[in-house]
Amino acid sequence: MNRKTLVKRTRAKQRRLSADDRRSEFVTKATELFAEEGFGCGTRALARRLGVTQPLLYRYFPSKDDLIKEVYRKVYLEPLEIGWEKLLSDRSRPLRVRLQEFYEVYTDAIFNRKWLRIYLYSGLKGLDINRWYVGMVKDKILTRILRECRHEAGLATQSRPSAAELELAWVFHGGIFYYGVRKYIYEAPVLEDKAQMISDALDLFLAGFERMAESATDRRRAPIKIVG
Amino acid sequence: MNRKTLVKRTRAKQRRLSADDRRSEFVTKATELFAEEGFGCGTRALARRLGVTQPLLYRYFPSKDDLIKEVYRKVYLEPLEIGWEKLLSDRSRPLRVRLQEFYEVYTDAIFNRKWLRIYLYSGLKGLDINRWYVGMVKDKILTRILRECRHEAGLATQSRPSAAELELAWVFHGGIFYYGVRKYIYEAPVLEDKAQMISDALDLFLAGFERMAESATDRRRAPIKIVG
DNA sequence: ATCTCCGGTGATCGCTCGATAAACTGAGCG
DNA sequence: CGCTCAGTTTATCGAGCGATCACCGGAGAT
């Protein structure tokens, strides 16, 4: 299985790579190109970037769609292999610290041009994998965060968060996410200190949750008094 | 200029519309189709939806790109003709009420499949009109909101908000925006009561701004005590 | 040295795209 | 009625797309 990767380099172009190396190289470069140009980008441009001819792609992938699916799998799943559960649920550390560290790690993973662009493209296409990701964020991140917040506030740990709580967490999460979109998609000027942005957003969220928790008995939202 | 719009309807298909009517009909339908299928959608599909033949498009628009530009203009500018400045800056009404009403009106205008999809497509394409829009949000909405908040909190009204303040407002704004993306792009289940979502987000933001205003003298962020 | 296998290439097919040119049609007007 | 011309269609072009084919040639086995 582990073939020789030593290839004669005297020729103008490297040739005769092993099948596994070629395949993974294709996926990597395809990810970069599709992130940049969108999935409408042609197979010839992809081949040109790889330094090979276009029909060679079809020796490794039955169709362009199959290549795209592989790109999705790589982009979505690869950066998500970090132990998020432990990061969020380790109650030996203060919640504020856990949340701060989690969002710094999480945004380190997804705040780049490649990930965000492919994510948005797949969202606009309405692909299943996008809905799967949204559901994953809800179940593995937001629900977990809310459970920890409820525990910290001394509230009963219910299995599933209320719709209003969840929406609050989504607005918070979306606000942070939008920072990445502004920076890497819109290329708009943003506050450079990402950690401070996260910290400020956390202040907002935790203060809001605290307020919501205080008036937990009456179900209707009580508007806070305005500043000043 | 105002030509007869009465057209012989006895034929299978309506024909011979006036030039102005045709043109605006083209832009309207093109907007719908491009929002649905993306700008990669062909001119033949567009013509089919309009019930005319494809070359007819080129009598009204020099190229597909020109048609697309017109679509952008219509989509971006049309819903933005509401008097936002007055809504935000009318100090005879409480700030909380102004903000709530503004965001309800604003999201009524942009939270629909058509607007959001075209906005995201243009963002991914890196078009100038997208950066213009982001700058408009910053100058006409966020800066104005921050000015009103500073005034309400009795702080000095400076010409331009600080970077940290602006980022706070962006996170808040982005959180609300992401609600629309989740609902109309991802088609994920969301809290149906949009007004309550806005109200909750406003609670978060105003509480956060209040806290930031309290510690206005020392520049470094002071993390709040965690809940519970 | 020769054979064989397979990574890699050149040529090409069928299709769709945006765009153009030429032919057609019918309402308005003398 | 017959002329005119703007509005509309038919036919077609050249380019680029995804995909397929026959073929080439070097590395490893014999």
PDB file of C-alpha atoms (C1' of nucleotides) in Angstrom, chain A residues 4 8 11 16 41-44 54-55 58 63-64, chain D residues 16-28:
ATOM      1  CA  LYS A   4       7.466   4.505  -3.526  1.00  0.00           C
ATOM      2  CA  LYS A   8      12.201  10.963 -11.139  1.00  0.00           C
ATOM      3  CA  ARG A  11      11.749  15.634 -16.320  1.00  0.00           C
ATOM      4  CA  ARG A  16       3.881   9.018 -12.207  1.00  0.00           C
ATOM      5  CA  CYS A  41     -15.080  26.465 -12.143  1.00  0.00           C
ATOM      6  CA  GLY A  42     -14.061  24.109 -14.931  1.00  0.00           C
ATOM      7  CA  THR A  43     -12.146  20.869 -14.757  1.00  0.00           C
ATOM      8  CA  ARG A  44      -9.630  22.217 -17.257  1.00  0.00           C
ATOM      9  CA  GLN A  54      -7.886  17.350 -17.744  1.00  0.00           C
ATOM     10  CA  PRO A  55      -8.818  13.739 -18.634  1.00  0.00           C
ATOM     11  CA  TYR A  58     -11.509  11.186 -14.618  1.00  0.00           C
ATOM     12  CA  SER A  63     -17.437  12.674 -12.409  1.00  0.00           C
ATOM     13  CA  LYS A  64     -16.980  16.253 -11.352  1.00  0.00           C
TER      14      LYS A  64
ATOM     15  C1'  DG D  16     -16.162  26.379 -23.247  1.00  0.00           C
ATOM     16  C1'  DC D  17     -18.099  22.747 -20.668  1.00  0.00           C
ATOM     17  C1'  DG D  18     -18.004  17.577 -18.839  1.00  0.00           C
ATOM     18  C1'  DA D  19     -16.879  13.316 -20.390  1.00  0.00           C
ATOM     19  C1'  DT D  20     -14.835   9.381 -23.349  1.00  0.00           C
ATOM     20  C1'  DC D  21     -11.796   7.183 -26.384  1.00  0.00           C
ATOM     21  C1'  DA D  22      -7.521   5.272 -28.299  1.00  0.00           C
ATOM     22  C1'  DC D  23      -3.035   5.669 -27.605  1.00  0.00           C
ATOM     23  C1'  DC D  24       1.713   6.528 -25.520  1.00  0.00           C
ATOM     24  C1'  DG D  25       5.739   5.438 -22.626  1.00  0.00           C
ATOM     25  C1'  DG D  26       8.340   4.580 -18.503  1.00  0.00           C
ATOM     26  C1'  DA D  27       8.829   1.578 -14.194  1.00  0.00           C
ATOM     27  C1'  DG D  28       8.925  -2.904 -12.418  1.00  0.00           C
TER      28       DG D  28
END
